[in-house]
Amino acid sequence: MARRFREITAGIECDLGGDLTEAQKHLIARAATLACWCEERETELAKGEEFDATQYSTIANALRRLLSDLGLERRARDVTPDLRDYINAKAQADG
């Protein structure tokens, strides 16, 4: 469960571009917790165990709202170096 929590957290962080606010980190942790909970219930359902559709729907909707607050679209990470930093690094590398 802890491994899956870390996978979900890392995936959402990557989708958001990586440079996160503290508030976003907290929302991501809550979303990962709810996602893990949903996955456990889905496994129980697949095994034919008791399934509370009302409780599942409530948690799934809470998860959707958290993810919506975070943004459902993947954001590109800025990988372009600042021109001044690039020139300085190049000058240092050339000696």
Short mmCIF file of N, CA and C in Angstrom, two decimals:
data_model
loop_
_atom_site.label_atom_id
_atom_site.label_comp_id
_atom_site.label_asym_id
_atom_site.label_seq_id
_atom_site.Cartn_x
_atom_site.Cartn_y
_atom_site.Cartn_z
N MET A 1 0.82 -1.20 0.00
CA MET A 1 0.00 0.00 0.00
C MET A 1 0.86 1.26 0.00
N ALA A 2 1.94 1.24 0.80
CA ALA A 2 2.82 2.41 0.85
C ALA A 2 3.49 2.65 -0.50
N ARG A 3 3.87 1.56 -1.17
CA ARG A 3 4.50 1.68 -2.48
C ARG A 3 3.52 2.29 -3.48
N ARG A 4 2.28 1.84 -3.45
CA ARG A 4 1.27 2.37 -4.38
C ARG A 4 1.00 3.84 -4.10
N PHE A 5 0.95 4.22 -2.81
CA PHE A 5 0.77 5.61 -2.42
C PHE A 5 1.89 6.47 -3.02
N ARG A 6 3.13 6.01 -2.91
CA ARG A 6 4.27 6.76 -3.46
C ARG A 6 4.19 6.84 -4.98
N GLU A 7 3.75 5.76 -5.63
CA GLU A 7 3.61 5.78 -7.09
C GLU A 7 2.57 6.81 -7.54
N ILE A 8 1.45 6.82 -6.88
CA ILE A 8 0.39 7.77 -7.24
C ILE A 8 0.85 9.20 -6.98
N THR A 9 1.46 9.42 -5.83
CA THR A 9 1.96 10.75 -5.48
C THR A 9 2.96 11.23 -6.53
N ALA A 10 3.92 10.37 -6.87
CA ALA A 10 4.94 10.74 -7.85
C ALA A 10 4.31 11.02 -9.22
N GLY A 11 3.34 10.24 -9.60
CA GLY A 11 2.67 10.45 -10.88
C GLY A 11 1.95 11.77 -10.97
N ILE A 12 1.24 12.12 -9.91
CA ILE A 12 0.52 13.40 -9.90
C ILE A 12 1.52 14.56 -9.89
N GLU A 13 2.57 14.43 -9.07
CA GLU A 13 3.60 15.49 -9.04
C GLU A 13 4.21 15.69 -10.42
N CYS A 14 4.49 14.61 -11.11
CA CYS A 14 5.06 14.69 -12.46
C CYS A 14 4.07 15.37 -13.41
N ASP A 15 2.80 14.99 -13.32
CA ASP A 15 1.78 15.61 -14.18
C ASP A 15 1.68 17.11 -13.96
N LEU A 16 1.96 17.55 -12.72
CA LEU A 16 1.85 18.97 -12.39
C LEU A 16 3.12 19.75 -12.68
N GLY A 17 4.14 19.10 -13.19
CA GLY A 17 5.35 19.79 -13.59
C GLY A 17 6.44 19.84 -12.53
N GLY A 18 6.17 19.34 -11.34
CA GLY A 18 7.23 19.17 -10.35
C GLY A 18 7.45 20.29 -9.36
N ASP A 19 7.34 21.53 -9.73
CA ASP A 19 7.61 22.63 -8.80
C ASP A 19 6.31 22.97 -8.08
N LEU A 20 6.09 22.35 -6.91
CA LEU A 20 4.80 22.41 -6.25
C LEU A 20 4.81 23.29 -5.01
N THR A 21 3.66 23.87 -4.74
CA THR A 21 3.48 24.61 -3.50
C THR A 21 3.21 23.61 -2.38
N GLU A 22 3.34 24.07 -1.15
CA GLU A 22 3.03 23.21 -0.01
C GLU A 22 1.57 22.78 -0.04
N ALA A 23 0.69 23.68 -0.43
CA ALA A 23 -0.74 23.35 -0.52
C ALA A 23 -0.97 22.23 -1.54
N GLN A 24 -0.31 22.32 -2.69
CA GLN A 24 -0.45 21.28 -3.70
C GLN A 24 0.04 19.94 -3.18
N LYS A 25 1.14 19.95 -2.44
CA LYS A 25 1.67 18.70 -1.86
C LYS A 25 0.66 18.06 -0.92
N HIS A 26 -0.02 18.88 -0.12
CA HIS A 26 -1.03 18.34 0.79
C HIS A 26 -2.22 17.78 0.02
N LEU A 27 -2.66 18.49 -1.01
CA LEU A 27 -3.78 17.98 -1.82
C LEU A 27 -3.39 16.68 -2.53
N ILE A 28 -2.16 16.60 -3.00
CA ILE A 28 -1.69 15.38 -3.66
C ILE A 28 -1.69 14.21 -2.69
N ALA A 29 -1.24 14.44 -1.46
CA ALA A 29 -1.24 13.37 -0.46
C ALA A 29 -2.66 12.89 -0.17
N ARG A 30 -3.61 13.83 -0.05
CA ARG A 30 -5.00 13.43 0.19
C ARG A 30 -5.54 12.66 -1.01
N ALA A 31 -5.23 13.14 -2.22
CA ALA A 31 -5.71 12.46 -3.42
C ALA A 31 -5.13 11.05 -3.52
N ALA A 32 -3.86 10.90 -3.21
CA ALA A 32 -3.23 9.58 -3.27
C ALA A 32 -3.86 8.64 -2.24
N THR A 33 -4.16 9.16 -1.07
CA THR A 33 -4.82 8.35 -0.03
C THR A 33 -6.17 7.86 -0.51
N LEU A 34 -6.97 8.76 -1.09
CA LEU A 34 -8.29 8.37 -1.58
C LEU A 34 -8.18 7.41 -2.77
N ALA A 35 -7.20 7.62 -3.64
CA ALA A 35 -7.01 6.72 -4.78
C ALA A 35 -6.66 5.32 -4.29
N CYS A 36 -5.80 5.22 -3.29
CA CYS A 36 -5.46 3.91 -2.72
C CYS A 36 -6.70 3.25 -2.12
N TRP A 37 -7.50 4.03 -1.41
CA TRP A 37 -8.72 3.51 -0.80
C TRP A 37 -9.65 2.96 -1.88
N CYS A 38 -9.82 3.72 -2.96
CA CYS A 38 -10.68 3.27 -4.06
C CYS A 38 -10.15 1.99 -4.69
N GLU A 39 -8.84 1.93 -4.89
CA GLU A 39 -8.26 0.73 -5.49
C GLU A 39 -8.47 -0.50 -4.60
N GLU A 40 -8.38 -0.33 -3.30
CA GLU A 40 -8.64 -1.44 -2.38
C GLU A 40 -10.08 -1.92 -2.51
N ARG A 41 -11.02 -0.98 -2.56
CA ARG A 41 -12.43 -1.35 -2.70
C ARG A 41 -12.67 -2.05 -4.03
N GLU A 42 -12.01 -1.59 -5.10
CA GLU A 42 -12.18 -2.21 -6.41
C GLU A 42 -11.67 -3.64 -6.40
N THR A 43 -10.57 -3.88 -5.69
CA THR A 43 -10.04 -5.23 -5.55
C THR A 43 -11.03 -6.12 -4.80
N GLU A 44 -11.60 -5.58 -3.73
CA GLU A 44 -12.60 -6.34 -2.97
C GLU A 44 -13.81 -6.67 -3.84
N LEU A 45 -14.25 -5.70 -4.64
CA LEU A 45 -15.38 -5.93 -5.54
C LEU A 45 -15.05 -7.04 -6.53
N ALA A 46 -13.85 -7.00 -7.10
CA ALA A 46 -13.44 -8.00 -8.08
C ALA A 46 -13.39 -9.41 -7.46
N LYS A 47 -13.12 -9.48 -6.16
CA LYS A 47 -13.08 -10.76 -5.46
C LYS A 47 -14.47 -11.23 -5.02
N GLY A 48 -15.47 -10.41 -5.30
CA GLY A 48 -16.83 -10.76 -4.93
C GLY A 48 -17.16 -10.46 -3.48
N GLU A 49 -16.33 -9.65 -2.83
CA GLU A 49 -16.57 -9.30 -1.44
C GLU A 49 -17.60 -8.17 -1.35
N GLU A 50 -18.02 -7.89 -0.14
CA GLU A 50 -19.02 -6.85 0.09
C GLU A 50 -18.52 -5.51 -0.45
N PHE A 51 -19.41 -4.75 -1.09
CA PHE A 51 -19.05 -3.49 -1.72
C PHE A 51 -20.13 -2.47 -1.42
N ASP A 52 -19.74 -1.36 -0.81
CA ASP A 52 -20.67 -0.28 -0.49
C ASP A 52 -20.56 0.78 -1.59
N ALA A 53 -21.49 0.73 -2.53
CA ALA A 53 -21.44 1.63 -3.69
C ALA A 53 -21.62 3.08 -3.28
N THR A 54 -22.40 3.35 -2.25
CA THR A 54 -22.61 4.73 -1.80
C THR A 54 -21.31 5.30 -1.24
N GLN A 55 -20.65 4.53 -0.38
CA GLN A 55 -19.39 4.98 0.20
C GLN A 55 -18.33 5.16 -0.89
N TYR A 56 -18.27 4.20 -1.81
CA TYR A 56 -17.30 4.28 -2.91
C TYR A 56 -17.56 5.53 -3.75
N SER A 57 -18.81 5.79 -4.07
CA SER A 57 -19.16 6.95 -4.89
C SER A 57 -18.79 8.25 -4.18
N THR A 58 -19.01 8.32 -2.89
CA THR A 58 -18.66 9.51 -2.11
C THR A 58 -17.16 9.76 -2.16
N ILE A 59 -16.38 8.72 -1.93
CA ILE A 59 -14.91 8.86 -1.93
C ILE A 59 -14.41 9.18 -3.34
N ALA A 60 -14.96 8.51 -4.36
CA ALA A 60 -14.55 8.77 -5.74
C ALA A 60 -14.84 10.21 -6.13
N ASN A 61 -15.96 10.75 -5.69
CA ASN A 61 -16.29 12.15 -5.98
C ASN A 61 -15.36 13.10 -5.25
N ALA A 62 -15.00 12.77 -4.01
CA ALA A 62 -14.04 13.60 -3.27
C ALA A 62 -12.69 13.58 -3.98
N LEU A 63 -12.29 12.42 -4.48
CA LEU A 63 -11.04 12.30 -5.23
C LEU A 63 -11.10 13.14 -6.50
N ARG A 64 -12.21 13.06 -7.21
CA ARG A 64 -12.36 13.85 -8.44
C ARG A 64 -12.24 15.34 -8.16
N ARG A 65 -12.85 15.79 -7.07
CA ARG A 65 -12.78 17.22 -6.72
C ARG A 65 -11.35 17.63 -6.38
N LEU A 66 -10.63 16.81 -5.63
CA LEU A 66 -9.23 17.12 -5.33
C LEU A 66 -8.40 17.20 -6.60
N LEU A 67 -8.58 16.22 -7.47
CA LEU A 67 -7.81 16.22 -8.72
C LEU A 67 -8.19 17.40 -9.60
N SER A 68 -9.44 17.76 -9.58
CA SER A 68 -9.88 18.93 -10.34
C SER A 68 -9.25 20.20 -9.79
N ASP A 69 -9.18 20.31 -8.45
CA ASP A 69 -8.53 21.47 -7.83
C ASP A 69 -7.06 21.54 -8.21
N LEU A 70 -6.42 20.40 -8.32
CA LEU A 70 -5.01 20.37 -8.69
C LEU A 70 -4.82 20.66 -10.18
N GLY A 71 -5.79 20.31 -10.97
CA GLY A 71 -5.71 20.50 -12.42
C GLY A 71 -5.57 19.15 -13.09
N LEU A 72 -6.47 18.86 -13.97
CA LEU A 72 -6.49 17.55 -14.61
C LEU A 72 -5.59 17.47 -15.84
N GLU A 73 -5.10 18.61 -16.29
CA GLU A 73 -4.25 18.64 -17.48
C GLU A 73 -2.79 18.49 -17.09
N ARG A 74 -2.05 17.74 -17.84
CA ARG A 74 -0.61 17.59 -17.62
C ARG A 74 0.07 18.91 -17.96
N ARG A 75 1.00 19.30 -17.14
CA ARG A 75 1.75 20.55 -17.36
C ARG A 75 3.19 20.22 -17.71
N ALA A 76 3.69 20.91 -18.72
CA ALA A 76 5.08 20.70 -19.13
C ALA A 76 6.01 21.36 -18.13
N ARG A 77 7.06 20.67 -17.83
CA ARG A 77 8.09 21.23 -16.97
C ARG A 77 8.99 22.12 -17.82
N ASP A 78 9.37 23.28 -17.30
CA ASP A 78 10.26 24.19 -18.01
C ASP A 78 11.68 23.63 -17.95
N VAL A 79 12.16 23.15 -19.10
CA VAL A 79 13.51 22.57 -19.14
C VAL A 79 14.50 23.48 -19.85
N THR A 80 14.04 24.63 -20.34
CA THR A 80 14.91 25.56 -21.02
C THR A 80 15.72 26.34 -20.00
N PRO A 81 17.04 26.25 -20.08
CA PRO A 81 17.85 27.00 -19.11
C PRO A 81 17.79 28.50 -19.42
N ASP A 82 17.98 29.31 -18.41
CA ASP A 82 18.07 30.74 -18.58
C ASP A 82 19.29 31.02 -19.47
N LEU A 83 19.17 31.89 -20.44
CA LEU A 83 20.25 32.16 -21.39
C LEU A 83 21.53 32.59 -20.67
N ARG A 84 21.41 33.45 -19.69
CA ARG A 84 22.58 33.93 -18.96
C ARG A 84 23.27 32.77 -18.23
N ASP A 85 22.48 31.88 -17.60
CA ASP A 85 23.05 30.72 -16.91
C ASP A 85 23.75 29.80 -17.90
N TYR A 86 23.14 29.62 -19.07
CA TYR A 86 23.74 28.77 -20.10
C TYR A 86 25.08 29.33 -20.56
N ILE A 87 25.13 30.63 -20.83
CA ILE A 87 26.37 31.26 -21.30
C ILE A 87 27.45 31.17 -20.25
N ASN A 88 27.08 31.41 -18.98
CA ASN A 88 28.05 31.31 -17.89
C ASN A 88 28.57 29.89 -17.73
N ALA A 89 27.70 28.92 -17.80
CA ALA A 89 28.12 27.52 -17.66
C ALA A 89 29.01 27.12 -18.83
N LYS A 90 28.68 27.57 -20.03
CA LYS A 90 29.48 27.26 -21.21
C LYS A 90 30.85 27.89 -21.08
N ALA A 91 30.94 29.14 -20.61
CA ALA A 91 32.21 29.83 -20.44
C ALA A 91 33.07 29.11 -19.40
N GLN A 92 32.46 28.66 -18.32
CA GLN A 92 33.22 27.94 -17.29
C GLN A 92 33.72 26.60 -17.80
N ALA A 93 32.91 25.93 -18.61
CA ALA A 93 33.32 24.63 -19.15
C ALA A 93 34.44 24.78 -20.17
N ASP A 94 34.47 25.89 -20.90
CA ASP A 94 35.51 26.12 -21.90
C ASP A 94 36.80 26.63 -21.28
N GLY A 95 36.75 26.99 -20.02
CA GLY A 95 37.97 27.37 -19.31
C GLY A 95 38.18 28.80 -19.29
#
